[in-house]
mmCIF file of C-alpha atoms and ligand atoms in Angstrom:
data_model
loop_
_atom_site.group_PDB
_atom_site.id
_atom_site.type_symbol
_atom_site.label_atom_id
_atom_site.label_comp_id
_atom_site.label_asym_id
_atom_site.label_seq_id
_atom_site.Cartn_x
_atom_site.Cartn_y
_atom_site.Cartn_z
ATOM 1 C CA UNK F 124 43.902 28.014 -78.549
ATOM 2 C CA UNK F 125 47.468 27.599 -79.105
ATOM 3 C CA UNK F 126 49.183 24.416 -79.520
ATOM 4 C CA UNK F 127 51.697 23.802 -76.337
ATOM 5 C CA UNK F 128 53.458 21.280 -77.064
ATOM 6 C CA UNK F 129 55.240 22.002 -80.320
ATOM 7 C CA UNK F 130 57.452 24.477 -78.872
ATOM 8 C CA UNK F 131 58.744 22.956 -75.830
ATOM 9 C CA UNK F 132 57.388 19.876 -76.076
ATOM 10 C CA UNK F 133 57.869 18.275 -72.377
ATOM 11 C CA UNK F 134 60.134 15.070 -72.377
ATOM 12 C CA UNK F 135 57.998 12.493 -74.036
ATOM 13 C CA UNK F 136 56.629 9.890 -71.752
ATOM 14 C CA UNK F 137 58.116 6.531 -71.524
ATOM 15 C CA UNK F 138 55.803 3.316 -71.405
ATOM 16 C CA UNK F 139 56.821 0.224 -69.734
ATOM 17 C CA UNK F 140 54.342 -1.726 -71.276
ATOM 18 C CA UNK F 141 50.932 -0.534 -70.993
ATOM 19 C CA UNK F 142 51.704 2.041 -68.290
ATOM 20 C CA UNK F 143 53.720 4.740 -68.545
ATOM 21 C CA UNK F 144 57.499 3.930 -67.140
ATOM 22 C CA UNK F 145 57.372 3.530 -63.426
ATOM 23 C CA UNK F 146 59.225 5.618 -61.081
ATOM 24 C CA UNK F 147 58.072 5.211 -57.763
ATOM 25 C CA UNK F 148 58.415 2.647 -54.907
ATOM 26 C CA UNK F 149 54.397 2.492 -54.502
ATOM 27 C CA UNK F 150 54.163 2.428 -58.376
ATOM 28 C CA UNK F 151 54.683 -1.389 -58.305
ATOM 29 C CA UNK F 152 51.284 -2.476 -56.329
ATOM 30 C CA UNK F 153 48.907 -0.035 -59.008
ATOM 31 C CA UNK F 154 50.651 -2.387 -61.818
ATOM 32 C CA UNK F 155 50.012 -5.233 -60.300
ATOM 33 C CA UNK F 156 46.597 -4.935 -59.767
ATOM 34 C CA UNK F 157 46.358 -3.329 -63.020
ATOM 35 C CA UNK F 158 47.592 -6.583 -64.742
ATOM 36 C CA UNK F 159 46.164 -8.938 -62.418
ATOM 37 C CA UNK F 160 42.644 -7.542 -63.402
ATOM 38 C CA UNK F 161 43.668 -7.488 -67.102
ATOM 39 C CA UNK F 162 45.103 -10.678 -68.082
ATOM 40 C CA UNK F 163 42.362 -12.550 -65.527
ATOM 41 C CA UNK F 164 39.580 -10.471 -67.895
ATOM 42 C CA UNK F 165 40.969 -12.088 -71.034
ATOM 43 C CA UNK F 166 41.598 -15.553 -69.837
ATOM 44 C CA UNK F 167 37.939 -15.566 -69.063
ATOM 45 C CA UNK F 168 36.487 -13.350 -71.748
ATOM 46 C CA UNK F 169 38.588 -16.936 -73.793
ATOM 47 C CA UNK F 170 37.050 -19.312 -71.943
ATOM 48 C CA UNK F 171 33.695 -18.353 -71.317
ATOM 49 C CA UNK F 172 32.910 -17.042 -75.058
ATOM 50 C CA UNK F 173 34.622 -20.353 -76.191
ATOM 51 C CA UNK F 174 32.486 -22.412 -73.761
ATOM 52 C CA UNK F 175 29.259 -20.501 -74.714
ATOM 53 C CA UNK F 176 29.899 -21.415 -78.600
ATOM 54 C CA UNK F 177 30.627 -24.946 -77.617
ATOM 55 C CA UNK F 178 27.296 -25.192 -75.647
ATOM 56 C CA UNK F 179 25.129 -23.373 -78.357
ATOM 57 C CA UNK F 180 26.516 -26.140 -80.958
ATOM 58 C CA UNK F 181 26.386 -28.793 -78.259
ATOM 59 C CA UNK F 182 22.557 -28.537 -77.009
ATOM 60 C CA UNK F 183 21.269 -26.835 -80.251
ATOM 61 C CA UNK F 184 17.714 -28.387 -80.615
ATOM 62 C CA UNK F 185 17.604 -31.589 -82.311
ATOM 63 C CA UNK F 186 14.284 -33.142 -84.280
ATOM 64 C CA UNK F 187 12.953 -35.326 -81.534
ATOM 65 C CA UNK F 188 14.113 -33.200 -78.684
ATOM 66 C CA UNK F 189 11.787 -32.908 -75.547
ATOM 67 C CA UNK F 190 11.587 -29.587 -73.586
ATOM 68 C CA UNK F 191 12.302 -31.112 -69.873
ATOM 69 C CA UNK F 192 12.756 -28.233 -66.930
ATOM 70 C CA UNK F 193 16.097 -27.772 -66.381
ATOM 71 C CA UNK F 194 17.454 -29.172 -62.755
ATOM 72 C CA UNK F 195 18.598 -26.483 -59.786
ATOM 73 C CA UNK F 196 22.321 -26.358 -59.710
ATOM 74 C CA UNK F 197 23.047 -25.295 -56.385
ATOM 75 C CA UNK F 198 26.225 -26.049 -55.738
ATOM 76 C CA UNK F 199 27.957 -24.728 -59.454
ATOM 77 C CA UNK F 200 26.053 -21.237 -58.721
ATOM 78 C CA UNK F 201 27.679 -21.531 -54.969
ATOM 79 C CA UNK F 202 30.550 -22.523 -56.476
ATOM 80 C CA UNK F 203 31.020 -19.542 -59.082
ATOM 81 C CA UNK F 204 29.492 -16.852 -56.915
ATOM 82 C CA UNK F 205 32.393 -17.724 -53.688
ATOM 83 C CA UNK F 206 35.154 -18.420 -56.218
ATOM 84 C CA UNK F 207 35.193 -14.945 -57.784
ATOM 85 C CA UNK F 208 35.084 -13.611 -54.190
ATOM 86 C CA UNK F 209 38.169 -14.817 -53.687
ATOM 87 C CA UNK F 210 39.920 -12.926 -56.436
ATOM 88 C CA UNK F 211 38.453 -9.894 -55.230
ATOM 89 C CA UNK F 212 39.975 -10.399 -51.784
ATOM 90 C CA UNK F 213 43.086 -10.406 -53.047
ATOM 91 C CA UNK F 214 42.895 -7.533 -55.149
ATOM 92 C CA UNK F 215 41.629 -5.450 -52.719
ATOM 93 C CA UNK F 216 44.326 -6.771 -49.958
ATOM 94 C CA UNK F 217 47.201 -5.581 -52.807
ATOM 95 C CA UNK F 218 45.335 -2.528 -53.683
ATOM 96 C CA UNK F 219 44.928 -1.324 -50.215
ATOM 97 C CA UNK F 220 48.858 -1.962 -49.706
ATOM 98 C CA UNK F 221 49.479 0.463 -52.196
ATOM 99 C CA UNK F 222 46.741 2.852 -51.306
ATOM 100 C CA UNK F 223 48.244 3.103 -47.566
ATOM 101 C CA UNK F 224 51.647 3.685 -49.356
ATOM 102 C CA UNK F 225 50.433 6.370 -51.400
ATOM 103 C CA UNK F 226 48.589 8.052 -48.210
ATOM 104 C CA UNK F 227 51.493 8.045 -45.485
ATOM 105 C CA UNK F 228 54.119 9.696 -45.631
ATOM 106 C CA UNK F 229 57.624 7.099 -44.442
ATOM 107 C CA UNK F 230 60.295 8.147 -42.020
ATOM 108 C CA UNK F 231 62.815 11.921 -42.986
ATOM 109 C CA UNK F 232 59.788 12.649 -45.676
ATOM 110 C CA UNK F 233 59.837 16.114 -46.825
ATOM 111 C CA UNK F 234 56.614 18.287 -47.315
ATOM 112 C CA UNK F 235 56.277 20.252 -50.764
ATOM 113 C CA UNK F 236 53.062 22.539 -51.697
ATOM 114 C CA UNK F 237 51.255 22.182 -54.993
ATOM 115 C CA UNK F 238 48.812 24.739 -55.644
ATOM 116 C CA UNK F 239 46.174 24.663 -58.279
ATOM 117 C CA UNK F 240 44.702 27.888 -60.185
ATOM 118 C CA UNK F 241 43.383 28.164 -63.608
ATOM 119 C CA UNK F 242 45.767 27.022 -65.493
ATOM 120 C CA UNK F 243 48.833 26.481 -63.562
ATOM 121 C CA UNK F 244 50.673 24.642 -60.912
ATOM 122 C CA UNK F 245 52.724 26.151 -58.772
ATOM 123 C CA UNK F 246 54.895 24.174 -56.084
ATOM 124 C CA UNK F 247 56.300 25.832 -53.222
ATOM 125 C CA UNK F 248 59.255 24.228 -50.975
ATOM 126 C CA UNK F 249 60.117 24.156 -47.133
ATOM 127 C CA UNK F 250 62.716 27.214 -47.256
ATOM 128 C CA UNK F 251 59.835 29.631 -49.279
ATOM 129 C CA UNK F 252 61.534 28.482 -53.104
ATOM 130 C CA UNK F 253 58.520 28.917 -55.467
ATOM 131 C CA UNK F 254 58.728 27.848 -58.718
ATOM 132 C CA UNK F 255 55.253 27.598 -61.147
ATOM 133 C CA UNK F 256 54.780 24.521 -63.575
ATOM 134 C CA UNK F 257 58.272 22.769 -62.446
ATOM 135 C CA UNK F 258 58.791 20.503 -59.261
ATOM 136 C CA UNK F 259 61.594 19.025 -58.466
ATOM 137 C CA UNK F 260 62.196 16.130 -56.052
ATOM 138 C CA UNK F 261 65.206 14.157 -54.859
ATOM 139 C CA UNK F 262 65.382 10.604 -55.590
ATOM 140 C CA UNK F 263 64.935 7.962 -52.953
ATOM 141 C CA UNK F 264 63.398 10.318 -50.229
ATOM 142 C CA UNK F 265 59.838 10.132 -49.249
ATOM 143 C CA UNK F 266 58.138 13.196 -50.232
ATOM 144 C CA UNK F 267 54.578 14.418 -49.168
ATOM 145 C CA UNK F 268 52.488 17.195 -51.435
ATOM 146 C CA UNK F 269 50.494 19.084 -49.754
ATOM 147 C CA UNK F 270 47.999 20.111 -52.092
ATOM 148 C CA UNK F 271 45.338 23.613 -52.559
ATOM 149 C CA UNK F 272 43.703 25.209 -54.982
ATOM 150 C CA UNK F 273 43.207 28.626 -55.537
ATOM 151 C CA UNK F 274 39.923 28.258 -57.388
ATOM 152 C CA UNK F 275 38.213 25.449 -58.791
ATOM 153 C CA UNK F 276 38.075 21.357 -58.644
ATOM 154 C CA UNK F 277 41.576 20.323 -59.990
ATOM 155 C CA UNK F 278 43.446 17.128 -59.880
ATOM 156 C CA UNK F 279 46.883 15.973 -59.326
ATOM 157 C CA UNK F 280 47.932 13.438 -61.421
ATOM 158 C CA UNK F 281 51.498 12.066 -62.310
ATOM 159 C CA UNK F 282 51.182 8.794 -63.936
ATOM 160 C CA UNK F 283 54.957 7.943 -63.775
ATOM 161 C CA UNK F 284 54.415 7.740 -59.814
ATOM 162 C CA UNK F 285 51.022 6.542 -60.736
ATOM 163 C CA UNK F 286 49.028 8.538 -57.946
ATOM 164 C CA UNK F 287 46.522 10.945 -58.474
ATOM 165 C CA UNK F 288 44.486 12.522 -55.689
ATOM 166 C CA UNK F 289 41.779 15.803 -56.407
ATOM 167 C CA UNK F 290 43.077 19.115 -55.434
ATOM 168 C CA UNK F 291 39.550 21.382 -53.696
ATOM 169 C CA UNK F 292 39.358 25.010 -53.285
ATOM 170 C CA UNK F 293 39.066 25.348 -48.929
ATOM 171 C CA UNK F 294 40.883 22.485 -47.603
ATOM 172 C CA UNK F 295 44.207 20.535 -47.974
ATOM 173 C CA UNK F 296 44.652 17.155 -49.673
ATOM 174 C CA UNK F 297 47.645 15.182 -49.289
ATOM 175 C CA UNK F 298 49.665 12.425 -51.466
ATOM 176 C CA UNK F 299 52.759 10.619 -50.515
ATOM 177 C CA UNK F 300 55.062 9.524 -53.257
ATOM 178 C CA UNK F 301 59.263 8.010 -53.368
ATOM 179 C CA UNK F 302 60.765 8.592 -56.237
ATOM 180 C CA UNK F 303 63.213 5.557 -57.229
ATOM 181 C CA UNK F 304 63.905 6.833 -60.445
ATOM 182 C CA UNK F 305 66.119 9.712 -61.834
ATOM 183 C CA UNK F 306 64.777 11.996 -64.930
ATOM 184 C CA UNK F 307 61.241 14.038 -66.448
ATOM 185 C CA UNK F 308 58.231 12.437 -65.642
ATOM 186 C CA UNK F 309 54.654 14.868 -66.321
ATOM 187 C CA UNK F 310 52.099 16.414 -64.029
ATOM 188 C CA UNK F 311 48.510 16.754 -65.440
ATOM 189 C CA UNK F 312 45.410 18.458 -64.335
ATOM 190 C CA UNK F 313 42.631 15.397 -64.375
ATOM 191 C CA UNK F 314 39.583 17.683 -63.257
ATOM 192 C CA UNK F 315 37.782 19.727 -66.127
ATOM 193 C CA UNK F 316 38.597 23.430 -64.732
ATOM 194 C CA UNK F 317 37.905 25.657 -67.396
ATOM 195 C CA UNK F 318 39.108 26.600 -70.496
ATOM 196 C CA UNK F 319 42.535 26.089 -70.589
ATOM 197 C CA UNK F 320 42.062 22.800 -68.233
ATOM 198 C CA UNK F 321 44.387 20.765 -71.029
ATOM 199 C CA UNK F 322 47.188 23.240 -70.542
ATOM 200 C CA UNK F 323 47.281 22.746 -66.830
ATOM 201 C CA UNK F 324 50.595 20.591 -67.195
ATOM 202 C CA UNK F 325 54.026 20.711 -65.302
ATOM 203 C CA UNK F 326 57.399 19.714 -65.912
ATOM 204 C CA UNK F 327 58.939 16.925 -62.675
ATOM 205 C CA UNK F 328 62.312 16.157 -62.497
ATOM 206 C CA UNK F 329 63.881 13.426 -60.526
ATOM 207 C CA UNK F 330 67.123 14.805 -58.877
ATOM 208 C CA UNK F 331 69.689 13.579 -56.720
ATOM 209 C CA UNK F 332 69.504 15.201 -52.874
ATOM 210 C CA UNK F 333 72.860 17.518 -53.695
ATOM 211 C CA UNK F 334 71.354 18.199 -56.622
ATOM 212 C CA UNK F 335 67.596 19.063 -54.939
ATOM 213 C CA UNK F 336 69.503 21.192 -52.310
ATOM 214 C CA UNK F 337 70.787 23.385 -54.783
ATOM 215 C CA UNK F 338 68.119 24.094 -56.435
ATOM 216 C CA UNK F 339 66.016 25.267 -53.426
ATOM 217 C CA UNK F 340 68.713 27.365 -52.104
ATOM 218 C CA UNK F 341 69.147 29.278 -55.620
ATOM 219 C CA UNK F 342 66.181 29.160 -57.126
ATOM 220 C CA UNK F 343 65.450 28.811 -60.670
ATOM 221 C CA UNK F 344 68.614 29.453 -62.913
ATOM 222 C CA UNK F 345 68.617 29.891 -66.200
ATOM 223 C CA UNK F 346 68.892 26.572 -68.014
ATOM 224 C CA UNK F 347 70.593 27.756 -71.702
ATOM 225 C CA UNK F 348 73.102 29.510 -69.556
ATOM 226 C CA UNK F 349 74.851 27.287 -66.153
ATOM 227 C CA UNK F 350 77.975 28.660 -66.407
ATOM 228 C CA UNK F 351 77.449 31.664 -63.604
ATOM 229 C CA UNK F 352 80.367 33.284 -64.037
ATOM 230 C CA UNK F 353 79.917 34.037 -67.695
ATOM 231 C CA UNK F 354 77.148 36.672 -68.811
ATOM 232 C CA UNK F 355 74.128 35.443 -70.357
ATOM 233 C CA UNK F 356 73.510 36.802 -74.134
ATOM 234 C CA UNK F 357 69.942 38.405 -75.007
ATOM 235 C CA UNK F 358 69.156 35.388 -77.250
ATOM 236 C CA UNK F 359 69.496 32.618 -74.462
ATOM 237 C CA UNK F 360 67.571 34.950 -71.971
ATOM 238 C CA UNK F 361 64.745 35.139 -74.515
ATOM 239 C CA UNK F 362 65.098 31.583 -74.490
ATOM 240 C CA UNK F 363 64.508 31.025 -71.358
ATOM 241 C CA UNK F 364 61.637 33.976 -71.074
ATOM 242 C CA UNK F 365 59.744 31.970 -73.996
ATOM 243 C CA UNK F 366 59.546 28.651 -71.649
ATOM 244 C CA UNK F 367 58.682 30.618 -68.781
ATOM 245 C CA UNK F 368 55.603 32.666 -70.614
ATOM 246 C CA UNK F 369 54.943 28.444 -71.547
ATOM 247 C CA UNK F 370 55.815 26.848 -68.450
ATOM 248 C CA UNK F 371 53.828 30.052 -66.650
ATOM 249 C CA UNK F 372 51.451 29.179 -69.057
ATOM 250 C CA UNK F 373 51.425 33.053 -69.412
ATOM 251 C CA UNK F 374 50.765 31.413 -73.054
ATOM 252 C CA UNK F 375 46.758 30.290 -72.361
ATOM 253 C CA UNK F 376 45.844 34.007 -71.595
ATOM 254 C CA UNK F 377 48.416 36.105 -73.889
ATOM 255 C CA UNK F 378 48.806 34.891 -77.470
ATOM 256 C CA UNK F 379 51.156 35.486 -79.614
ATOM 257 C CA UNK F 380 49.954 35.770 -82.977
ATOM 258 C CA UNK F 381 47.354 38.937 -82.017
ATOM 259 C CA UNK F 382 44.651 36.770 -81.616
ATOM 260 C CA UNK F 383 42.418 38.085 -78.394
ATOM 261 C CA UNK F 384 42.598 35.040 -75.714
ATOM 262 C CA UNK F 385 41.554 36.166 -72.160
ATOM 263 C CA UNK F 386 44.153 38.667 -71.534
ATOM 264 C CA UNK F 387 46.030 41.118 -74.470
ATOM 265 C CA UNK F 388 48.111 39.493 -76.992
ATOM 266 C CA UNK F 389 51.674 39.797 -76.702
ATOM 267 C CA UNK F 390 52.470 40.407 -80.611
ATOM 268 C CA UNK F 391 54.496 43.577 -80.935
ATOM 269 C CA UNK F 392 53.890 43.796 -76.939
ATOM 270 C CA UNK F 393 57.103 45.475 -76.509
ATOM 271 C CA UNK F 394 56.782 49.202 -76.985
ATOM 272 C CA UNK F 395 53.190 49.061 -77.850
ATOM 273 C CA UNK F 396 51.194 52.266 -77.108
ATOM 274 C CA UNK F 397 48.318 51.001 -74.315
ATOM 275 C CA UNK F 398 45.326 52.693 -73.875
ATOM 276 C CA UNK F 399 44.599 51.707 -70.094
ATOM 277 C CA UNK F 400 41.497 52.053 -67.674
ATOM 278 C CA UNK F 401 42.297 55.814 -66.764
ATOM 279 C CA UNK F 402 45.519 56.472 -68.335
ATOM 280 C CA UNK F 403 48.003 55.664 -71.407
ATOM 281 C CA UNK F 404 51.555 53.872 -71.332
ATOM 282 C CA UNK F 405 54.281 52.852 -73.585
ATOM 283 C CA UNK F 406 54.890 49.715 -72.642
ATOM 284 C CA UNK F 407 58.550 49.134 -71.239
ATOM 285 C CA UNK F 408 60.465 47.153 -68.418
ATOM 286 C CA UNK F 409 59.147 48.778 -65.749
ATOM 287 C CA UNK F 410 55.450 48.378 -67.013
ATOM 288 C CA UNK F 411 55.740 44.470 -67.377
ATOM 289 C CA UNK F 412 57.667 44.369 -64.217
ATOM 290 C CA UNK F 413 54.492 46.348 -62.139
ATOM 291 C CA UNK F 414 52.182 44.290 -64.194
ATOM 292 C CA UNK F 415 53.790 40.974 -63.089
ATOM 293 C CA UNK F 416 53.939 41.937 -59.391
ATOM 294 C CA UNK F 417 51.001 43.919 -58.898
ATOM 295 C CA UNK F 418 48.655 42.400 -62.030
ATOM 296 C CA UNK F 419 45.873 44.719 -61.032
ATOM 297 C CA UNK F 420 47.794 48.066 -60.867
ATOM 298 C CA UNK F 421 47.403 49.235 -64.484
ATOM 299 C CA UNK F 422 45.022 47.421 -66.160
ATOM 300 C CA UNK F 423 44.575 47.813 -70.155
ATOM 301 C CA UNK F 424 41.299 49.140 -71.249
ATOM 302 C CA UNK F 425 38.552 46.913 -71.721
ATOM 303 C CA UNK F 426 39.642 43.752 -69.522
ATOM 304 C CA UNK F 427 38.701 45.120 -66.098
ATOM 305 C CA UNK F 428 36.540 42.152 -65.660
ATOM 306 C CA UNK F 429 39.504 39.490 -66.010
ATOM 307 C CA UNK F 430 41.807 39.251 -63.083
ATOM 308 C CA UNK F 431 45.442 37.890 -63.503
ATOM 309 C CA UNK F 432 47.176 35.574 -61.455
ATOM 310 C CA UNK F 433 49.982 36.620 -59.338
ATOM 311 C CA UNK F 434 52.936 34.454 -60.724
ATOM 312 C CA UNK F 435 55.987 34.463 -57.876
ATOM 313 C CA UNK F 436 58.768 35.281 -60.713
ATOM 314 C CA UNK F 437 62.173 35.902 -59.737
ATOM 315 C CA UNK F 438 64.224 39.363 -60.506
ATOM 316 C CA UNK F 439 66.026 36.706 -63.104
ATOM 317 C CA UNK F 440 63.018 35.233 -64.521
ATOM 318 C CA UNK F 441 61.541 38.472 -65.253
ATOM 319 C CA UNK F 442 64.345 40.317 -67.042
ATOM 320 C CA UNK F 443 64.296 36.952 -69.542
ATOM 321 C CA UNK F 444 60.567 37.659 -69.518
ATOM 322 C CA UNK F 445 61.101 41.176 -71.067
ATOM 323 C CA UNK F 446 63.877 40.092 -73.244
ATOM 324 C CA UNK F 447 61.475 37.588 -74.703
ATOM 325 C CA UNK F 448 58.310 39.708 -75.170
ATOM 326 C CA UNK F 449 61.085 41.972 -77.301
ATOM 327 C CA UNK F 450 61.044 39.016 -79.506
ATOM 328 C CA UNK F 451 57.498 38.727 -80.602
ATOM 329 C CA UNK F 452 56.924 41.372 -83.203
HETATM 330 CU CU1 CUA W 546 43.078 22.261 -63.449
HETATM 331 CU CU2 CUA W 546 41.963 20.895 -65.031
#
């Protein structure tokens, strides 16, 4: 398998801490039941190992010592059964505050689509703007995933917002998060789903709204070239195809180095002569192109038995697809 991260490695995770750096108004409530439960575990792993020591010193058996029955201490094991009780009370009171946070969405939320399929994520907004392993949300806004998969068990995980919720093939799961935070924070897939289950992983960025309602009006631009009235040289749109075949994770099916993954290697992809199922091509724009839209169309000989994923690329995306698979010799 190929190593993902050394190319375009995501924005490295922040910790705050022992958690990663929070950026979400429920966020607070996981942390604090997080700590609670942590620092009260080593105050008492302290005291009680300490007291146990003491006590094994204290009562060790002396010459002369008589074995008498020990008395029935009701009350101390009333006492330390009820006390504990309490603690748990108010951990599940907090936890339960955050869990109703995380479950319902607040007033003006907006609803974005995550779907799940081996080995991507791909997030769909309110106007029909589809972008694969990149969601972006405004900051300060209540925001509600809907979530589906297209296959297996996945799960949904961003630990900057600190929710996580499974993703099921046949019905709908939903988490509610509000970013308070600008900037990258990580989505990962927690569910084993197959192979290429560690790839699963998608870029989030933290926007402001302006910002947020550009992005779904325009779709995905090419970020080494903003300016949009200048023309974007080959090298910068084979930039851009290279994190798409990552971020696509065209990359856990197509390698690059001629090694056979689950789909044909891209090495020397471009203007390769294909023997198909039923036919021959030299492989050019138009062929990627069809085999992007319509993966099934012309299928290269001997993978009839793997089926690719339809990935919702843009006329944009595409053309810096094909100047990237130039690239790879
Ligand atoms: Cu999807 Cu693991």
């Amino acid at each position: 398998m190929m190593v993902f991260g050394s190319l375009f490695a995501p924005a490295p995770m922040k910790w705050d801490g022992q958690m990663p750096e929070s950026m979400a108004v429920g966020a607070s409530h996981v942390d604090w039941v997080y700590y609670a439960i942590y620092y009260f575990s080593i105050f008492f792993q302290v005291v009680i190992t300490g007291l146990m020591f003491y006590f094994v010193w204290k009562y060790k058996r002396r010459k002369g010592d008589k074995l008498e029955t020990p008395p029935d201490l009701t009350r101390i094991e009333i006492l330390w059964t009820v006390l504990p009780l309490f603690f748990i009370v108010i951990l599940f009171h907090v936890g339960f505050k955050g869990y109703v946070k995380n479950a319902i969405a607040g007033d003006g939320a907006i609803e974005i689509r995550a779907r799940g399929k081996q080995w991507l994520w791909e997030f769909e907004y309110a106007n029909g703007m589809k972008e694969n392993g990149k969601l972006v949300v405004p900051i300060n806004r209540p925001v509600k995933m809907v979530m589906s998969s297209d296959d297996v068990i996945h799960s949904f995980y961003i630990p900057e917002f600190r929710i996580k919720k499974d993703v099921v093939p046949g019905m709908y799961s939903n988490v509610v998060f509000e970013a308070n935070k600008l900037g990258p924070a990580h989505v990962f897939c927690t569910e084993y789903c197959g192979t290429s289950h560690s790839g699963m992983l998608a870029d989030v960025n933290v926007v402001s709204q302006e910002e947020f309602d550009s992005y779904i009006k325009e779709g995905p631009r090419n970020p080494n070239c903003q300016d949009p009235n200048a023309a974007c040289p080959a090298d910068l749109k084979a930039k851009w195809g290279e994190q798409l075949y990552v971020s696509n994770a065209c990359v856990t099916c197509h390698s690059r180095d001629g090694s056979k993954l689950v789909g044909p290697s891209f090495k020397g992809v471009y203007g390769r002569h294909e023997v198909l199922e039923g036919g021959e091509v030299d492989i050019d724009d138009n062929y990627i192109q069809e085999s992007i839209r319509k993966p099934q169309a012309k299928i290269v000989k001997g993978y009839t038995n793997v089926v690719m994923p339809m990935i919702p690329l843009t006329d944009r995306q595409v053309e810096a697809l094909v100047e990237y698979l130039k690239t790879i010799k």
